[in-house]
Amino acid sequence: MTRPISDALHARIRRDIESRIMSGQWRPGHRIPYEHEWMEAYGCSRMTVNKALRSLVQSGLLESRKRAGTFVAAPRFHRAALEIPDIRAEVEGQGLTYRLDLLSRDRRKATEADKALLRVSSGDLLAIECRHFADDLPYALEHRLINLAAVPEAAEVDFSTQPPGSWLLAHVPWTEAEHRITAINADPATAQSLHVPENAACVALERWTWIGAGRDDERITYARQLYPGDRYALTAHFHA
Amino acid sequence: MTRPISDALHARIRRDIESRIMSGQWRPGHRIPYEHEWMEAYGCSRMTVNKALRSLVQSGLLESRKRAGTFVAAPRFHRAALEIPDIRAEVEGQGLTYRLDLLSRDRRKATEADKALLRVSSGDLLAIECRHFADDLPYALEHRLINLAAVPEAAEVDFSTQPPGSWLLAHVPWTEAEHRITAINADPATAQSLHVPENAACVALERWTWIGAGRDDERITYARQLYPGDRYALTAHFHA
DNA sequence: GACTCAATAATGTATATACTTAAATGCAGC
DNA sequence: GCTGCATTTAAGTATATACATTATTGAGTC
């Protein structure tokens, strides 16, 4: 997942700055040398220095202010890049056999509850309940709503073999998404479905997906996935 | 959290491309126009076009191949940027009163268990157990190990008022970090400590933090935070 | 047809230059 | 001391240009 290291000059400058920040030599708030100082130091043009700095600004390590200079940004949070693979890919990536179990599929007009979850005001949708298996052990329980106004093709798709997440990821790419991760106790039905004891702690991952950033944004899907807490962990890595 | 919109030409080109991808008009694998076509379309230089494209490549929306062109990247995961604020900031950000309760503080040579968690081979460390309160309701239970070889100053800090996470974030900036999120059932002691029923589902957030990307990396700290699942949710947003 | 190899065309990198923009600085006047 | 204003300086944007790199294309050969 690491970027291929490049021997380009701007990449070297970038790495040099990065390592001085990472090592703690330059702390947040520290004003790093001016662009013209870097260009002297490396005997290159300002554009080259600028390219390095801009890329560090984009990744949040630096912050520039006109006239004042460029500063090491203050980390206000622990940032991490969470990459949630689609479940089939995740299971198969672990060398296990994936199997999907479609529990229910219902095409209906949005109920009040659906509207609240999908964040739409009306329309038809597809409601799916399914279980994901890894080597015959339940891996996740999924409840999903798909907005048919946004993705009419979904009405024709056979979700008894293809997980809805995989299909959507391939067919409705590059959407905006919001995730909510919490923990819940398995109710009796969930416990039975996931083969865990009643009240077992589960990771609940909710995801809202939509297209477009403006007012005319279009809700695509809502998904809620429950994972047995003792078999599953989300991992995230911060690298800058 | 949204970037300030810029009216620079390269930013406009960027937005135009972005919106065509986000709207689904250009799907993954699609070859977008060549740089020289963009420069004709906008009547600008190639460097300006290049700036827009590079920034979209950096954020993972595009992918360039020499000679072949620039393509819409295939989203293989649901990416999300997880920003985990330090607990005090998080609580106070919600308008609640923060209070820290230091349960134990122990300076010791690393035990076998410590070594495994902190991922060091030996050395002195500081082990801290504390509870974070929001308006007199327990918010999180924290178990933390700090490697004194990496952060000797920590030995002198008074962690009865200042949460270790806040202090570390301010004093050991820009580190690498790995997060692991899972769900567990509260054991009797934890339940009592967090004022939740026994076996209540809790979000368990583990974080390993170190400095430097090479072999000579230095382990800073290990933290495990338990949050009552019914009072707490991690949220993450993907925006591209 | 399959293989080799050179021409081609697109991105990648870098330079030198010029003008714009915004904020820190310092000076003048009250 | 404080305020307002002009100055200055560093980053921001953009251009035109050149050469490097590399994967594709296609022509020529076996």
XYZ file of C-alpha atoms (C1' of nucleotides) in Angstrom:
540
model
C 0.000 0.000 0.000
C 3.059 2.210 0.241
C 3.586 4.588 -2.616
C 6.390 3.515 -4.892
C 9.451 5.436 -3.811
C 10.512 7.895 -6.416
C 13.970 9.305 -6.883
C 12.594 12.539 -8.256
C 14.057 15.600 -6.631
C 10.733 16.886 -5.344
C 10.083 13.475 -3.799
C 13.452 13.582 -2.061
C 12.771 17.005 -0.669
C 9.406 15.772 0.467
C 10.907 12.793 2.246
C 13.573 14.939 3.872
C 10.976 17.274 5.308
C 8.740 14.401 6.290
C 11.452 12.636 8.194
C 12.443 15.763 10.061
C 8.843 16.154 11.161
C 8.363 12.485 11.933
C 11.528 12.348 13.981
C 10.279 15.167 16.138
C 13.099 17.467 15.088
C 10.504 19.921 13.811
C 7.492 20.166 16.043
C 4.051 21.543 15.243
C 4.117 25.286 14.804
C 7.733 25.242 13.683
C 8.368 27.422 10.681
C 10.292 25.395 8.162
C 12.779 27.138 5.842
C 11.363 29.419 3.178
C 10.969 28.092 -0.307
C 13.901 30.135 -1.554
C 16.090 28.632 1.158
C 15.169 25.140 0.026
C 15.915 26.008 -3.579
C 19.354 27.211 -2.571
C 19.936 24.152 -0.422
C 19.043 21.768 -3.206
C 20.158 23.946 -6.098
C 16.796 23.659 -7.780
C 13.976 25.915 -8.845
C 11.220 27.158 -6.602
C 8.606 25.180 -8.524
C 10.328 21.977 -7.529
C 10.395 22.951 -3.881
C 6.810 24.090 -4.184
C 5.757 20.727 -5.532
C 7.178 18.996 -2.476
C 5.599 21.450 -0.068
C 2.200 21.426 -1.748
C 2.028 17.680 -1.541
C 2.813 17.795 2.168
C 0.207 20.474 2.638
C -2.329 18.298 0.866
C -1.615 15.401 3.151
C -1.984 17.618 6.178
C 1.574 17.632 7.477
C 2.295 21.246 6.629
C 0.330 24.443 6.529
C 1.331 27.521 4.549
C 0.490 31.127 5.206
C 1.243 33.817 2.728
C 3.970 36.180 3.693
C 4.620 34.231 6.890
C 6.026 30.976 5.623
C 5.276 27.300 5.891
C 4.701 25.606 9.211
C 4.449 22.142 10.621
C 0.739 21.572 11.136
C -0.587 20.752 14.578
C -2.094 17.291 14.727
C -5.441 17.868 16.331
C -6.556 14.287 15.965
C -5.246 10.899 15.416
C -5.934 10.569 11.756
C -6.182 7.248 10.152
C -7.114 5.992 6.766
C -9.778 3.409 7.133
C -10.060 1.158 4.136
C -13.048 -1.067 4.395
C -12.859 -3.686 1.703
C -16.007 -5.160 0.374
C -16.782 -8.244 2.418
C -16.299 -10.872 -0.258
C -12.874 -9.465 -1.147
C -11.993 -9.305 2.523
C -12.922 -12.907 3.198
C -11.293 -14.250 0.061
C -8.237 -12.135 0.800
C -7.809 -14.139 3.986
C -7.806 -17.344 1.987
C -11.240 -18.366 3.183
C -14.202 -19.440 1.124
C -16.888 -16.849 0.794
C -20.546 -17.691 0.748
C -23.565 -15.461 0.677
C -26.892 -16.292 2.245
C -29.763 -14.093 1.117
C -32.310 -13.975 3.917
C -34.850 -11.627 2.416
C -35.356 -9.304 -0.460
C -38.175 -6.863 -0.623
C -39.011 -4.220 -3.157
C -41.259 -1.663 -1.581
C -42.260 1.956 -1.218
C -40.130 3.580 1.457
C -41.657 3.297 4.901
C -41.100 5.985 7.480
C -38.240 3.965 8.968
C -36.685 3.474 5.540
C -36.892 7.179 4.802
C -35.073 8.033 7.991
C -32.299 5.534 7.331
C -31.859 6.187 3.647
C -32.412 9.923 4.145
C -34.828 10.253 1.260
C -38.283 11.805 1.261
C -40.023 9.176 -0.801
C -39.646 6.552 -3.515
C -39.119 2.882 -4.188
C -36.332 0.916 -2.670
C -34.908 -2.531 -2.379
C -34.478 -3.903 1.131
C -32.094 -6.788 1.559
C -31.109 -8.893 4.528
C -28.190 -11.217 4.055
C -25.482 -13.123 5.835
C -21.866 -13.342 4.777
C -20.039 -16.563 5.517
C -16.335 -17.238 5.716
C -15.601 -20.970 5.557
C -19.102 -21.809 6.783
C -18.805 -19.539 9.797
C -21.066 -16.477 9.797
C -18.919 -13.442 9.210
C -21.386 -10.612 9.063
C -25.074 -9.889 9.072
C -26.163 -7.190 6.695
C -29.228 -5.056 6.406
C -29.283 -2.933 3.300
C -31.516 -0.427 1.587
C -30.921 0.567 -2.016
C -32.601 3.628 -3.456
C -34.128 2.485 -6.743
C -34.622 6.050 -7.880
C -30.843 6.385 -7.941
C -29.934 2.863 -9.022
C -32.870 1.375 -10.956
C -30.707 -1.432 -12.368
C -30.420 -2.888 -8.890
C -33.997 -4.121 -9.161
C -32.910 -6.713 -11.725
C -29.762 -7.940 -10.022
C -29.604 -11.390 -8.501
C -28.342 -10.793 -4.986
C -28.493 -14.433 -3.990
C -24.937 -15.001 -5.189
C -23.498 -11.532 -5.529
C -23.219 -9.475 -2.349
C -24.999 -6.137 -2.730
C -21.914 -4.265 -1.536
C -19.704 -5.749 -4.247
C -22.248 -5.078 -6.928
C -22.782 -1.505 -5.825
C -19.075 -0.802 -5.475
C -18.567 -1.910 -9.065
C -21.624 -0.154 -10.449
C -21.945 3.042 -8.468
C -18.400 4.164 -8.085
C -16.934 7.223 -6.422
C -19.592 8.251 -4.099
C -19.511 10.151 -0.895
C -19.830 8.054 2.181
C -20.283 8.396 5.881
C -19.488 5.659 8.340
C -20.567 5.106 11.880
C -18.935 2.467 13.998
C -20.323 1.385 17.301
C -20.773 -1.695 19.456
C -24.020 -3.433 20.275
C -25.145 -6.497 22.133
C -26.539 -9.251 19.916
C -30.265 -9.675 20.375
C -31.539 -13.271 20.305
C -32.251 -13.321 16.580
C -28.910 -11.745 15.695
C -27.074 -14.071 18.040
C -28.596 -17.098 16.414
C -27.919 -15.773 12.966
C -24.268 -15.058 13.679
C -23.705 -18.193 15.787
C -22.668 -16.203 18.809
C -24.009 -16.259 22.364
C -26.891 -14.002 23.156
C -25.697 -10.507 24.138
C -22.295 -11.058 22.528
C -20.643 -7.780 21.628
C -20.760 -7.022 17.913
C -19.147 -4.342 15.825
C -21.897 -2.396 14.103
C -20.759 -0.624 10.974
C -23.276 1.662 9.335
C -22.651 3.305 6.017
C -24.578 5.947 4.119
C -23.604 6.427 0.531
C -24.618 9.126 -1.866
C -23.539 10.778 -5.061
C -22.695 14.398 -5.589
C -21.721 17.004 -3.098
C -24.384 19.613 -3.809
C -28.030 20.054 -2.915
C -29.080 17.728 -5.689
C -27.225 14.860 -4.106
C -28.737 11.479 -4.573
C -28.911 8.891 -1.837
C -27.657 5.551 -3.045
C -27.722 3.090 -0.230
C -27.724 2.505 3.465
C -25.989 -0.520 4.920
C -25.702 -1.845 8.412
C -23.289 -4.665 8.985
C -22.909 -6.539 12.230
C -19.718 -8.454 12.889
C -19.051 -10.734 15.830
C -16.727 -8.713 18.032
C -14.524 -11.629 18.888
C -13.873 -12.560 15.265
C -13.603 -9.210 13.661
C -11.568 -6.048 13.910
C -11.400 -2.978 11.776
C -7.898 -1.724 11.336
C -6.733 1.650 10.221
C -3.309 2.993 9.620
C -1.905 6.445 9.684
C 1.111 7.136 7.605
C 1.011 10.806 6.493
C -13.540 20.384 7.373
C -14.094 21.197 3.723
C -11.206 22.826 1.967
C -11.828 26.474 1.236
C -13.011 26.669 -2.336
C -10.468 28.315 -4.527
C -11.183 30.088 -7.767
C -7.772 29.226 -9.146
C -7.892 27.719 -12.587
C -6.288 24.454 -11.556
C -8.847 24.132 -8.773
C -11.658 24.682 -11.235
C -10.324 22.025 -13.552
C -10.001 19.727 -10.577
C -13.582 20.290 -9.537
C -14.840 19.789 -13.059
C -13.123 16.436 -13.317
C -14.178 15.469 -9.813
C -17.803 16.188 -10.478
C -17.798 14.199 -13.671
C -16.411 11.238 -11.774
C -18.664 11.692 -8.782
C -21.737 11.990 -10.952
C -20.952 8.674 -12.545
C -20.486 10.212 -15.961
C -16.938 8.845 -15.998
C -16.675 5.403 -14.498
C -13.613 3.598 -13.238
C -11.303 2.630 -16.043
C -12.486 5.481 -18.215
C -9.667 7.338 -19.917
C -10.150 11.008 -19.341
C -8.976 13.503 -21.971
C -5.237 13.921 -22.458
C -3.503 16.798 -20.777
C -3.112 18.650 -24.062
C -6.846 18.370 -24.660
C -7.546 19.950 -21.302
C -5.104 22.753 -22.002
C -6.888 23.493 -25.237
C -10.289 23.294 -23.576
C -9.317 25.743 -20.844
C -6.812 27.746 -22.867
C -4.112 27.238 -20.276
C -0.701 25.651 -20.006
C -0.031 21.988 -19.423
C 1.471 22.687 -16.005
C -1.846 24.043 -14.846
C -3.710 21.003 -16.087
C -1.028 18.807 -14.580
C -1.477 20.430 -11.190
C -5.152 19.553 -11.207
C -4.533 15.981 -12.326
C -1.698 15.348 -9.877
C -3.810 16.440 -6.989
C -6.576 14.052 -8.043
C -4.017 11.287 -8.422
C -2.766 11.982 -4.908
C -6.241 11.694 -3.490
C -6.778 8.418 -5.299
C -9.462 9.439 -7.756
C -7.279 9.178 -10.830
C -4.422 7.022 -11.952
C -1.951 7.963 -14.676
C 0.031 5.712 -16.926
C 2.768 7.084 -19.098
C 2.061 7.084 -22.763
C -1.413 5.639 -22.146
C -3.164 8.521 -20.460
C -4.999 9.228 -17.238
C -7.799 7.009 -16.002
C -10.506 7.047 -13.393
C -9.234 4.790 -10.617
C -11.251 1.803 -9.515
C -12.422 2.108 -5.920
C -11.444 -1.174 -4.363
C -12.485 -0.238 -0.847
C -14.718 2.078 0.936
C -12.170 4.555 2.053
C -12.811 6.815 4.909
C -10.806 9.288 6.839
C -11.078 8.493 10.484
C -10.267 11.414 12.695
C -10.099 10.412 16.289
C -9.877 13.483 18.452
C -8.171 13.283 21.770
C -10.792 12.487 24.365
C -10.720 15.721 26.298
C -11.167 17.749 23.119
C -13.933 15.450 22.025
C -15.859 15.759 25.264
C -15.411 19.494 25.534
C -16.318 19.845 21.869
C -19.722 18.435 22.746
C -20.191 21.121 25.340
C -19.746 18.713 28.222
C -17.444 19.013 31.201
C -14.405 16.838 31.051
C -12.924 15.174 34.096
C -10.083 12.743 34.390
C -9.833 10.047 37.021
C -6.401 8.497 37.375
C -6.831 4.957 38.645
C -3.234 3.822 38.712
C 0.177 4.850 37.615
C 3.095 2.518 37.643
C 6.638 2.983 36.481
C 8.188 -0.385 35.862
C 10.450 -2.543 33.780
C 8.505 -3.993 30.887
C 6.880 -7.308 31.716
C 6.376 -9.933 29.054
C 2.812 -8.724 28.549
C 3.964 -5.123 28.265
C 6.579 -6.057 25.709
C 4.029 -7.768 23.535
C 1.639 -4.823 23.658
C 4.172 -2.068 23.285
C 6.187 -4.132 20.801
C 9.517 -3.420 22.430
C 12.162 -5.885 23.515
C 12.983 -4.319 26.874
C 13.127 -1.116 28.860
C 11.279 1.048 31.340
C 7.746 2.167 30.814
C 4.928 4.007 32.432
C 1.655 2.127 32.804
C -1.448 4.184 33.369
C -5.070 3.289 33.968
C -7.550 6.107 33.853
C -11.167 6.954 33.330
C -12.486 9.817 31.249
C -15.692 11.464 32.383
C -18.127 13.602 30.449
C -20.440 15.508 32.784
C -19.875 12.964 35.555
C -20.768 10.031 33.321
C -17.900 7.660 32.514
C -16.967 8.165 28.903
C -14.031 5.861 28.421
C -11.719 3.570 30.283
C -8.120 3.752 29.237
C -5.156 1.494 29.660
C -1.928 3.013 28.454
C 1.723 2.127 28.217
C 4.324 4.776 27.471
C 7.822 3.802 26.442
C 10.138 5.842 28.650
C 13.102 5.104 26.417
C 11.349 7.096 23.706
C 9.662 9.725 25.877
C 11.637 10.111 29.108
C 9.883 13.401 29.951
C 6.661 11.478 30.470
C 8.023 10.180 33.772
C 7.706 13.661 35.277
C 4.265 14.563 33.968
C 1.300 14.779 36.269
C -1.323 12.620 34.628
C -3.895 13.124 37.340
C -5.269 16.183 35.574
C -3.904 15.967 32.072
C -4.987 12.982 30.009
C -1.987 11.059 28.692
C -3.335 11.164 25.156
C -3.544 14.949 25.127
C -0.090 15.312 26.561
C 1.423 12.879 24.100
C -0.374 14.392 21.130
C 1.103 17.760 22.030
C 4.580 16.469 22.842
C 5.222 13.614 20.452
C 3.787 14.857 17.220
C 3.514 13.256 13.830
C 4.014 9.687 14.492
C 2.926 6.614 12.695
C -0.074 4.923 14.161
C -2.076 1.801 13.801
C -5.607 1.427 15.051
C -7.653 -1.596 15.778
C -11.346 -1.298 16.445
C -13.364 -4.130 17.810
C -16.245 -4.843 20.145
C -16.059 -6.604 23.496
C -18.385 -7.477 26.323
C -17.719 -5.579 29.527
C -16.336 -7.807 32.241
C -17.613 -7.129 35.787
C -14.823 -4.724 36.698
C -15.099 -2.813 33.440
C -18.866 -2.686 33.719
C -18.679 -1.192 37.151
C -16.046 1.256 36.119
C -18.013 2.482 33.094
C -21.393 2.372 34.849
C -22.822 -0.038 32.341
C -24.487 -3.412 32.857
C -22.267 -6.440 32.945
C -21.611 -7.790 29.447
C -22.615 -4.511 27.823
C -21.077 -4.130 24.386
C -18.171 -1.715 24.310
C -16.175 -0.248 21.484
C -12.544 -1.213 22.019
C -10.109 1.087 20.303
C -6.471 0.079 20.401
C -3.726 2.305 19.131
C -0.056 1.666 18.628
C 2.065 4.707 18.008
C 5.641 4.923 16.917
C 8.086 7.285 15.300
C 9.966 6.808 12.099
C 9.257 4.503 9.245
C 12.525 2.560 9.134
C 14.041 -0.273 11.094
C 15.171 2.116 13.813
C 11.614 3.010 14.594
C 10.845 3.831 18.141
C 7.726 2.675 19.921
C 6.026 5.505 21.719
C 2.882 4.263 23.286
C 0.128 1.713 23.339
C -3.379 2.693 24.306
C -6.537 0.750 24.733
C -9.719 2.687 25.197
C -13.077 1.169 26.003
C -16.205 3.144 25.273
C -19.735 2.170 26.207
C -21.248 1.059 22.909
C -24.565 2.718 23.554
C -23.040 6.110 24.245
C -20.292 6.223 21.730
C -19.771 5.987 17.993
C -16.781 6.546 15.796
C -17.618 8.329 12.608
C -15.647 8.563 9.443
C -16.274 10.401 6.272
C -15.120 9.878 2.763
C -14.945 12.853 0.535
C -12.162 12.303 -2.035
C 1.813 -15.463 -37.598
C 5.232 -14.131 -34.212
C 9.090 -11.690 -32.926
C 12.250 -7.473 -32.876
C 12.998 -2.957 -32.679
C 12.451 1.747 -33.689
C 9.185 5.627 -33.817
C 5.680 7.806 -31.326
C 2.997 9.953 -27.960
C 1.583 10.597 -23.488
C 2.855 11.583 -18.735
C 6.879 12.895 -15.445
C 10.189 16.079 -14.070
C 12.407 20.346 -13.921
C 13.683 25.248 -15.118
C 13.275 30.242 -15.450
C 10.177 33.748 -15.189
C 6.303 36.903 -14.039
C 2.649 38.544 -11.851
C -0.860 38.258 -7.865
C -2.223 38.065 -3.117
C -2.151 38.508 1.679
C -0.173 39.170 5.978
C 3.741 40.648 8.929
C 6.441 44.682 9.688
C 7.671 49.094 10.574
C 6.984 53.933 10.296
C 4.271 58.258 10.842
C 1.038 60.763 13.237
C -2.122 61.309 16.916
C 1.232 53.843 23.696
C -1.836 53.101 20.026
C -3.772 53.395 15.313
C -3.657 53.486 10.434
C -1.217 52.980 6.292
C 2.351 51.920 3.143
C 6.013 48.655 2.451
C 7.839 44.327 1.979
C 8.109 39.583 1.588
C 6.802 34.875 1.059
C 3.563 31.992 -0.801
C 0.020 31.305 -4.782
C -0.803 31.014 -9.517
C 0.370 30.586 -14.145
C 3.240 30.427 -18.515
C 6.428 28.630 -21.936
C 9.822 25.471 -22.511
C 12.822 21.337 -22.441
C 14.112 16.936 -21.777
C 13.285 12.145 -19.532
C 10.663 8.091 -19.243
C 7.866 4.475 -20.765
C 4.184 1.918 -22.804
C 1.978 1.573 -27.044
C 2.016 1.352 -31.950
C 3.434 -0.175 -36.110
C 6.770 -1.352 -39.548
C 10.008 -4.696 -40.914
C 11.898 -9.267 -40.617
C 12.247 -14.187 -39.900
